[in-house]
């Protein structure tokens, strides 16, 4: 079965978004997201990023689709013509995963779930979910979108060698990269 990892930055009050954007501006944290979702051992393969409609449109126009990754948008209201030709559109996560599994599995190294809230919830409940890459932001922010509760079956594991360990700090905001696995 084709599995996926999930990646999210979550603040102390469990928030992930505000007004269709990130509640914070943490450049290095965003670079970690980019590097992690791009990283692959086999450069003949590609990683996939799967996101909800609002997350896709929260990406600045000049930065979307996310480069060097296969972009998948989940929506039951968008039409293919609403998206660039190289962006795949599916009505839900399982249909998207089945398409990747049956049609382009050999081209794929890692599938990343990159938000938002409902997609994270569906992802964590799925048997396909392998690891959660969570940036714990150690501060509260005003938010209107929140990360769902993490099921008890996920336990923290030692960070992989590519993940910076210990407390990171940017503009006085502290955060830590954590990895949880089923
Ligand atoms: N901190 C982080 O790491 C992080 C990561 C991602 C996003 N964000 C932030 O989160 C916000 C966007 O997230 P959001 O939760 O509001 O929206 P979202 O999940 O990006 O988009 C919601 C839409 O996606 C479609 N969808 C397909 N499958 C779904 C499912 N299983 N559950 C829910 N929706 C599904 C639906 O589109 P249709 O209505 O068209 O069917 C739904 O209305 C923004 O503020 C963004 O900046 C933060």
Coordinates of N, CA and C and ligand atoms in Angstrom, one line a residue:
X1 N 0.9 -1.2 0.0 CA 0.0 0.0 0.0 C 0.9 1.2 0.0
X2 N 0.6 2.2 -0.9 CA 1.3 3.4 -0.9 C 1.0 4.3 0.3
X3 N 2.1 4.6 1.1 CA 1.8 5.4 2.3 C 2.2 6.8 2.1
X4 N 1.9 7.6 3.1 CA 2.3 9.1 3.1 C 2.7 9.5 4.4
X5 N 3.5 10.6 4.4 CA 3.8 11.4 5.6 C 3.0 12.7 5.6
X6 N 3.0 13.2 6.8 CA 2.2 14.5 7.0 C 3.2 15.5 7.5
X7 N 3.1 16.8 7.1 CA 4.0 17.8 7.6 C 3.1 19.1 7.9
X8 N 3.4 19.6 9.2 CA 2.6 20.8 9.6 C 3.4 21.5 10.6
X9 N 3.2 22.9 10.6 CA 3.7 23.7 11.7 C 2.5 24.1 12.6
X10 N 2.6 23.8 13.9 CA 1.5 24.0 14.8 C 1.9 24.8 16.0
X11 N 1.1 25.8 16.3 CA 1.5 26.7 17.5 C 1.0 26.1 18.8
X12 N 1.3 26.8 19.9 CA 1.0 26.3 21.2 C -0.5 26.1 21.5
X13 N -1.3 27.0 20.8 CA -2.8 26.8 20.9 C -3.4 26.0 19.8
X14 N -2.5 25.1 19.2 CA -2.9 24.2 18.1 C -3.3 24.8 16.8
X15 N -3.0 26.1 16.6 CA -3.4 26.8 15.4 C -2.4 26.5 14.2
X16 N -3.0 26.6 13.0 CA -2.1 26.4 11.8 C -2.3 27.5 10.8
X17 N -3.5 28.2 10.9 CA -3.8 29.2 9.8 C -4.6 30.4 10.4
X18 N -4.5 31.5 9.7 CA -5.3 32.7 10.0 C -5.6 33.5 8.7
X19 N -6.8 33.8 8.4 CA -7.2 34.5 7.2 C -6.6 34.0 6.0
X20 N -6.6 32.7 5.8 CA -6.1 32.0 4.6 C -4.6 32.1 4.4
X21 N -3.9 32.3 5.5 CA -2.4 32.4 5.4 C -1.9 31.8 6.7
X22 N -0.5 31.7 6.8 CA 0.1 31.2 8.0 C 0.0 32.4 9.1
X23 N -0.2 32.0 10.3 CA -0.3 33.1 11.4 C 1.0 33.7 11.7
X24 N 2.1 33.1 11.2 CA 3.5 33.6 11.5 C 4.3 33.8 10.3
X25 N 5.4 34.4 10.4 CA 6.4 34.5 9.3 C 7.7 34.0 9.8
X26 N 7.9 32.7 9.5 CA 9.2 32.1 10.0 C 9.9 31.5 8.7
X27 N 10.8 32.3 8.2 CA 11.4 31.9 6.9 C 12.2 30.6 7.0
X28 N 12.9 30.3 8.0 CA 13.7 29.1 8.1 C 12.8 27.9 8.3
X29 N 11.7 28.1 9.0 CA 10.7 27.0 9.2 C 10.1 26.6 7.9
X30 N 9.8 27.7 7.0 CA 9.2 27.4 5.7 C 10.3 26.7 4.8
X31 N 11.5 27.1 5.0 CA 12.6 26.4 4.2 C 12.7 24.9 4.6
X32 N 12.5 24.6 5.9 CA 12.5 23.2 6.3 C 11.4 22.5 5.6
X33 N 10.2 23.1 5.6 CA 9.1 22.5 4.8 C 9.5 22.2 3.4
X34 N 10.1 23.2 2.8 CA 10.4 23.0 1.3 C 11.5 21.9 1.2
X35 N 12.5 22.0 2.0 CA 13.6 21.0 1.8 C 13.1 19.6 2.1
X36 N 12.3 19.5 3.2 CA 11.8 18.1 3.6 C 10.9 17.5 2.5
X37 N 10.0 18.4 2.0 CA 9.1 17.8 1.0 C 9.7 17.6 -0.4
X38 N 10.9 18.3 -0.6 CA 11.6 18.0 -1.9 C 12.6 16.9 -1.8
X39 N 13.1 16.6 -0.6 CA 14.2 15.6 -0.5 C 13.9 14.2 -1.0
X40 N 14.8 13.7 -1.8 CA 14.6 12.3 -2.2 C 15.9 11.7 -2.5
X41 N 16.0 10.4 -2.3 CA 17.3 9.7 -2.5 C 17.4 9.4 -4.0
X42 N 16.4 9.0 -4.7 CA 16.4 8.7 -6.1 C 15.9 9.9 -6.9
X43 N 16.9 10.5 -7.6 CA 16.5 11.8 -8.3 C 15.7 11.5 -9.6
X44 N 15.6 10.3 -9.9 CA 14.7 10.0 -11.1 C 13.3 10.0 -10.7
X45 N 13.0 10.0 -9.4 CA 11.6 10.0 -8.9 C 11.3 11.4 -8.4
X46 N 10.0 11.5 -8.1 CA 9.5 12.8 -7.6 C 8.7 12.6 -6.3
X47 N 8.6 13.6 -5.4 CA 7.7 13.6 -4.3 C 6.4 14.2 -4.7
X48 N 5.4 13.9 -3.9 CA 4.1 14.4 -4.2 C 3.7 15.2 -2.9
X49 N 3.0 16.4 -3.2 CA 2.4 17.2 -2.1 C 0.9 17.2 -2.3
X50 N 0.2 16.7 -1.3 CA -1.3 16.7 -1.4 C -1.9 17.7 -0.4
X51 N -2.8 18.6 -1.0 CA -3.3 19.6 -0.1 C -4.8 19.9 -0.5
X52 N -5.5 20.5 0.5 CA -6.9 21.0 0.3 C -6.9 22.2 -0.6
X53 N -8.1 22.5 -1.1 CA -8.3 23.6 -2.1 C -7.8 25.0 -1.4
X54 N -8.1 25.2 -0.2 CA -7.7 26.5 0.4 C -6.2 26.6 0.7
X55 N -5.6 25.5 1.0 CA -4.1 25.5 1.2 C -3.5 25.9 -0.2
X56 N -3.9 25.2 -1.2 CA -3.3 25.5 -2.6 C -3.4 27.0 -2.9
X57 N -4.6 27.6 -2.7 CA -4.8 29.0 -3.1 C -4.1 29.9 -2.0
X58 N -3.7 29.4 -0.9 CA -3.0 30.2 0.1 C -1.5 30.4 -0.3
X59 N -1.1 29.6 -1.2 CA 0.3 29.7 -1.7 C 0.4 30.9 -2.7
X60 N 1.4 31.8 -2.5 CA 1.4 33.0 -3.4 C 1.4 32.5 -4.9
X61 N 0.8 33.3 -5.8 CA 0.6 32.9 -7.2 C 1.9 32.5 -7.8
X62 N 2.9 33.2 -7.6 CA 4.2 33.0 -8.2 C 4.9 31.8 -7.7
X63 N 4.4 31.2 -6.6 CA 5.1 30.0 -5.9 C 4.3 28.7 -6.2
X64 N 3.2 28.8 -6.8 CA 2.4 27.6 -7.0 C 2.2 27.3 -8.5
X65 N 2.2 26.0 -8.9 CA 2.3 24.9 -8.0 C 3.7 24.8 -7.3
X66 N 3.8 24.1 -6.2 CA 5.1 24.0 -5.5 C 6.1 23.3 -6.4
X67 N 7.3 23.9 -6.6 CA 8.2 23.4 -7.6 C 8.8 22.1 -7.2
X68 N 9.2 21.3 -8.2 CA 10.0 20.1 -8.1 C 9.2 19.0 -7.3
X69 N 7.9 19.2 -7.2 CA 7.0 18.2 -6.6 C 5.7 18.1 -7.4
X70 N 5.2 16.9 -7.4 CA 3.9 16.7 -8.1 C 2.8 17.3 -7.1
X71 N 2.1 18.3 -7.6 CA 1.0 18.9 -6.7 C -0.3 18.3 -7.0
X72 N -1.0 17.9 -5.9 CA -2.3 17.3 -5.9 C -3.2 18.2 -5.0
X73 N -4.3 18.6 -5.6 CA -5.3 19.4 -4.9 C -6.6 18.6 -4.7
X74 N -7.1 18.6 -3.4 CA -8.3 17.9 -3.1 C -9.5 18.9 -3.1
X75 N -10.5 18.7 -3.9 CA -11.6 19.6 -4.0 C -12.8 18.9 -4.7
X76 N -14.0 19.1 -4.3 CA -15.1 18.6 -5.0 C -15.9 19.7 -5.7
X77 N -15.3 20.9 -5.6 CA -16.0 22.1 -6.3 C -15.2 22.6 -7.4
X78 N -13.9 22.5 -7.4 CA -13.0 23.0 -8.5 C -13.2 22.1 -9.7
X79 N -12.9 22.7 -10.9 CA -12.8 22.0 -12.1 C -11.4 22.0 -12.6
X80 N -11.0 21.0 -13.4 CA -9.6 20.9 -13.8 C -9.1 22.2 -14.4
X81 N -10.0 22.9 -15.1 CA -9.6 24.2 -15.8 C -9.3 25.3 -14.8
X82 N -9.7 25.1 -13.5 CA -9.4 26.1 -12.5 C -7.9 26.0 -12.0
X83 N -7.2 25.0 -12.5 CA -5.9 24.7 -12.0 C -4.9 24.6 -13.2
X84 N -3.6 24.9 -13.0 CA -2.7 24.6 -14.0 C -2.7 23.2 -14.5
X85 N -2.3 22.9 -15.7 CA -2.4 21.6 -16.3 C -1.6 20.5 -15.5
X86 N -0.5 21.0 -14.9 CA 0.4 20.0 -14.2 C -0.1 19.7 -12.7
X87 N -1.2 20.3 -12.3 CA -1.7 20.0 -11.0 C -2.9 19.0 -11.1
X88 N -2.7 17.9 -10.3 CA -3.8 16.9 -10.3 C -4.9 17.3 -9.3
X89 N -6.1 17.0 -9.7 CA -7.3 17.3 -8.9 C -8.1 16.1 -8.6
X90 N -8.4 15.8 -7.3 CA -9.2 14.7 -6.9 C -10.2 15.1 -5.8
X91 N -11.4 14.5 -5.7 CA -12.4 14.9 -4.8 C -12.1 14.5 -3.3
X92 N -11.2 13.5 -3.1 CA -10.8 13.2 -1.7 C -9.5 12.5 -1.7
X93 N -9.0 12.3 -0.5 CA -7.6 11.8 -0.3 C -7.5 10.3 -0.8
X94 N -8.5 9.5 -0.5 CA -8.3 8.1 -0.9 C -8.3 7.9 -2.4
X95 N -9.2 8.6 -3.1 CA -9.2 8.6 -4.5 C -7.9 9.1 -5.1
X96 N -7.3 10.1 -4.5 CA -6.0 10.6 -4.9 C -4.9 9.6 -4.7
X97 N -4.9 8.9 -3.6 CA -3.9 7.9 -3.3 C -4.0 6.7 -4.2
X98 N -5.2 6.3 -4.5 CA -5.4 5.2 -5.4 C -4.9 5.5 -6.8
X99 N -5.2 6.7 -7.2 CA -4.7 7.1 -8.6 C -3.2 7.1 -8.6
X100 N -2.5 7.6 -7.5 CA -1.0 7.6 -7.5 C -0.5 6.2 -7.5
X101 N -1.2 5.4 -6.6 CA -0.8 4.0 -6.4 C -0.8 3.2 -7.7
X102 N -1.9 3.3 -8.4 CA -2.2 2.5 -9.6 C -1.5 3.0 -10.9
X103 N -1.3 4.3 -11.0 CA -0.9 4.9 -12.2 C 0.5 5.4 -12.3
X104 N 1.0 6.0 -11.2 CA 2.4 6.6 -11.2 C 3.2 6.2 -10.0
X105 N 2.9 5.1 -9.4 CA 3.7 4.7 -8.2 C 5.2 4.7 -8.4
X106 N 5.6 4.1 -9.6 CA 7.0 4.0 -9.8 C 7.8 5.3 -10.0
X107 N 7.0 6.3 -10.2 CA 7.7 7.7 -10.4 C 7.8 8.4 -9.1
X108 N 7.2 7.8 -8.0 CA 7.0 8.5 -6.7 C 8.0 8.0 -5.7
X109 N 8.6 8.9 -5.0 CA 9.4 8.5 -3.8 C 8.6 8.7 -2.5
X110 N 8.2 9.9 -2.2 CA 7.4 10.1 -0.9 C 6.2 11.0 -1.2
X111 N 5.1 10.6 -0.6 CA 3.9 11.4 -0.6 C 3.8 12.2 0.7
X112 N 3.6 13.5 0.5 CA 3.5 14.4 1.7 C 2.1 15.0 1.8
X113 N 1.4 14.9 2.9 CA 0.2 15.6 3.1 C 0.5 17.0 3.8
X114 N 0.1 18.1 3.1 CA 0.6 19.4 3.6 C -0.6 20.3 4.0
X115 N -1.7 19.7 4.4 CA -2.8 20.5 4.9 C -4.0 20.7 4.0
X116 N -5.0 21.4 4.5 CA -5.2 22.0 5.8 C -5.8 21.0 6.8
X117 N -6.7 21.6 7.7 CA -7.2 20.9 8.8 C -7.9 19.6 8.6
X118 N -8.9 19.7 7.7 CA -9.7 18.5 7.4 C -8.9 17.4 6.7
X119 N -8.0 17.8 5.9 CA -7.1 16.9 5.1 C -6.2 16.2 6.1
X120 N -5.6 17.0 7.1 CA -4.8 16.4 8.1 C -5.6 15.3 8.9
X121 N -6.8 15.7 9.2 CA -7.7 14.8 10.1 C -7.9 13.5 9.3
X122 N -8.3 13.6 8.0 CA -8.5 12.4 7.2 C -7.2 11.6 7.1
X123 N -6.1 12.3 7.0 CA -4.8 11.6 6.8 C -4.4 10.8 8.0
X124 N -4.6 11.4 9.2 CA -4.1 10.8 10.4 C -5.0 9.5 10.8
X125 N -6.2 9.5 10.2 CA -7.1 8.4 10.5 C -6.9 7.3 9.5
X126 N -6.0 7.5 8.5 CA -5.8 6.5 7.4 C -4.7 5.6 7.8
X127 N -4.9 4.3 7.3 CA -3.9 3.3 7.5 C -2.6 3.6 6.7
X128 N -2.8 4.5 5.7 CA -1.6 4.9 4.9 C -0.6 5.8 5.6
X129 N -1.1 6.4 6.7 CA -0.2 7.4 7.4 C 0.9 6.8 8.1
X130 N 2.2 7.2 7.7 CA 3.4 6.6 8.3 C 3.9 7.6 9.4
X131 N 4.3 8.8 9.0 CA 5.0 9.7 9.9 C 4.4 11.0 9.9
X132 N 4.4 11.7 11.1 CA 4.0 13.1 11.2 C 5.2 14.0 11.5
X133 N 5.5 14.9 10.6 CA 6.6 15.9 10.8 C 6.0 17.1 11.3
X134 N 6.1 17.3 12.6 CA 5.4 18.5 13.2 C 6.4 19.5 13.8
X135 N 6.2 20.7 13.3 CA 7.0 21.8 14.0 C 6.2 22.3 15.1
X136 N 6.7 22.2 16.3 CA 6.0 22.7 17.5 C 6.5 24.1 17.7
X137 N 5.6 25.1 17.5 CA 5.9 26.5 17.7 C 5.5 26.8 19.2
X138 N 6.5 27.2 19.9 CA 6.3 27.3 21.4 C 5.6 28.6 21.9
X139 N 4.8 29.2 21.0 CA 4.1 30.4 21.3 C 2.7 30.4 20.8
X140 N 1.8 31.1 21.5 CA 0.4 31.2 21.0 C 0.3 32.3 19.9
X141 N -0.6 32.0 18.9 CA -0.8 32.9 17.9 C -2.4 33.0 17.7
X142 N -2.9 34.1 17.2 CA -4.3 34.2 16.8 C -4.5 33.4 15.6
X143 N -5.4 32.4 15.6 CA -5.6 31.5 14.5 C -7.1 31.3 14.3
X144 N -7.4 30.9 13.0 CA -8.8 30.5 12.8 C -8.9 29.1 12.1
X145 N -7.8 28.4 12.0 CA -7.7 27.0 11.5 C -6.8 26.3 12.5
X146 N -7.2 25.1 12.9 CA -6.5 24.4 13.9 C -6.1 22.9 13.5
X147 N -5.0 22.5 14.1 CA -4.6 21.1 13.8 C -5.4 20.1 14.6
X148 N -5.9 19.1 14.0 CA -6.8 18.1 14.8 C -6.0 17.4 15.8
X149 N -6.7 16.8 16.8 CA -6.0 16.0 17.8 C -5.2 14.9 17.2
X150 N -4.0 14.6 17.7 CA -3.2 13.5 17.2 C -3.6 12.2 17.8
X151 N -4.0 11.2 17.0 CA -4.3 9.9 17.7 C -3.2 9.3 18.5
X152 N -3.6 8.6 19.6 CA -2.6 8.1 20.5 C -1.6 7.1 19.9
X153 N -1.9 6.5 18.8 CA -1.0 5.5 18.2 C 0.2 6.1 17.6
X154 N 0.3 7.5 17.5 CA 1.6 8.1 17.0 C 2.5 8.4 18.2
X155 N 3.7 7.9 18.1 CA 4.7 8.2 19.2 C 5.9 8.9 18.6
X156 N 6.5 9.8 19.4 CA 7.7 10.5 19.0 C 8.9 9.6 18.7
X157 N 9.6 9.8 17.7 CA 10.8 9.0 17.4 C 12.0 10.0 17.3
X158 N 13.2 9.5 17.3 CA 14.4 10.4 17.2 C 14.3 11.0 15.8
X159 N 14.7 12.3 15.8 CA 14.7 13.0 14.5 C 15.7 12.3 13.5
X160 N 15.3 12.4 12.2 CA 16.3 11.8 11.2 C 17.4 12.8 11.1
X161 N 18.5 12.3 10.5 CA 19.8 13.1 10.4 C 19.6 14.5 9.7
X162 N 18.6 14.6 8.8 CA 18.4 15.8 8.1 C 17.6 16.8 8.9
X163 N 17.0 16.4 10.0 CA 16.1 17.3 10.8 C 16.9 18.0 11.9
X164 N 17.0 19.3 11.9 CA 17.8 20.0 12.9 C 17.1 19.7 14.3
X165 N 18.0 19.4 15.3 CA 17.5 19.0 16.6 C 17.6 20.2 17.6
X166 N 16.8 20.1 18.6 CA 16.8 21.2 19.6 C 16.0 22.3 19.3
X167 N 15.9 23.3 20.2 CA 15.1 24.5 20.0 C 15.7 25.4 18.9
X168 N 14.9 25.8 18.0 CA 15.3 26.7 16.9 C 14.6 28.1 17.3
X169 N 15.2 29.2 16.8 CA 14.6 30.5 17.2 C 14.7 31.4 16.0
X170 N 13.6 32.1 15.7 CA 13.6 33.1 14.6 C 12.7 34.2 15.0
X171 N 13.2 35.4 14.9 CA 12.5 36.7 15.3 C 11.9 36.5 16.7
X172 N 12.7 35.9 17.6 CA 12.2 35.7 19.0 C 11.2 34.6 19.2
X173 N 10.8 33.9 18.1 CA 9.8 32.8 18.2 C 10.6 31.5 18.2
X174 N 10.4 30.7 19.3 CA 11.0 29.4 19.4 C 10.2 28.3 18.8
X175 N 10.8 27.3 18.2 CA 10.1 26.1 17.7 C 11.0 24.9 17.7
X176 N 10.4 23.8 17.6 CA 11.2 22.5 17.6 C 10.6 21.6 16.6
X177 N 11.5 20.9 15.8 CA 11.0 19.9 14.8 C 10.8 18.6 15.5
X178 N 9.7 18.0 15.4 CA 9.4 16.7 16.0 C 8.9 15.7 14.9
X179 N 9.3 14.4 15.1 CA 8.8 13.4 14.2 C 8.0 12.3 15.0
X180 N 6.8 12.0 14.6 CA 6.0 11.0 15.2 C 5.7 9.9 14.2
X181 N 5.7 8.7 14.7 CA 5.5 7.5 13.8 C 4.4 6.6 14.5
X182 N 3.7 5.9 13.6 CA 2.7 5.0 14.1 C 3.3 3.7 14.7
Ligands
LIG1 N1 0.7 25.6 9.6 C1 0.7 24.7 8.6 O1 1.6 23.8 8.5 C2 -0.3 24.9 7.5 C3 -0.4 23.9 6.5 C4 -1.4 24.0 5.5 C5 -2.3 25.1 5.5 N2 -2.2 26.0 6.5 C6 -3.2 27.1 6.6 O2 -4.4 26.5 6.8 C7 -5.4 27.3 6.1 C8 -6.1 26.4 5.0 O3 -6.5 25.2 5.5 P1 -8.1 24.9 5.7 O4 -8.2 23.7 6.6 O5 -8.9 26.1 6.0 O6 -8.5 24.4 4.2 P2 -8.0 23.2 3.2 O7 -8.0 21.9 3.9 O8 -6.7 23.6 2.6 O9 -9.1 23.3 2.1 C9 -10.4 22.8 2.4 C10 -11.0 22.4 1.2 O10 -10.3 21.2 0.6 C11 -11.2 20.3 0.1 N3 -11.1 19.0 0.8 C12 -10.9 17.8 0.2 N4 -10.7 16.8 1.0 C13 -10.9 17.3 2.2 C14 -10.9 16.8 3.5 N5 -10.7 15.5 3.8 N6 -11.1 17.6 4.5 C15 -11.3 18.9 4.3 N7 -11.3 19.5 3.1 C16 -11.1 18.7 2.0 C17 -12.6 20.9 0.2 O11 -12.7 21.7 -1.0 P3 -14.1 21.8 -1.7 O12 -14.9 22.7 -0.8 O13 -13.7 22.5 -3.0 O14 -14.7 20.4 -1.9 C18 -12.4 21.9 1.4 O15 -13.4 22.9 1.3 C19 -4.7 28.5 5.6 O16 -4.8 29.5 6.5 C20 -3.3 28.0 5.4 O17 -2.3 29.0 5.5 C21 -1.2 25.9 7.5

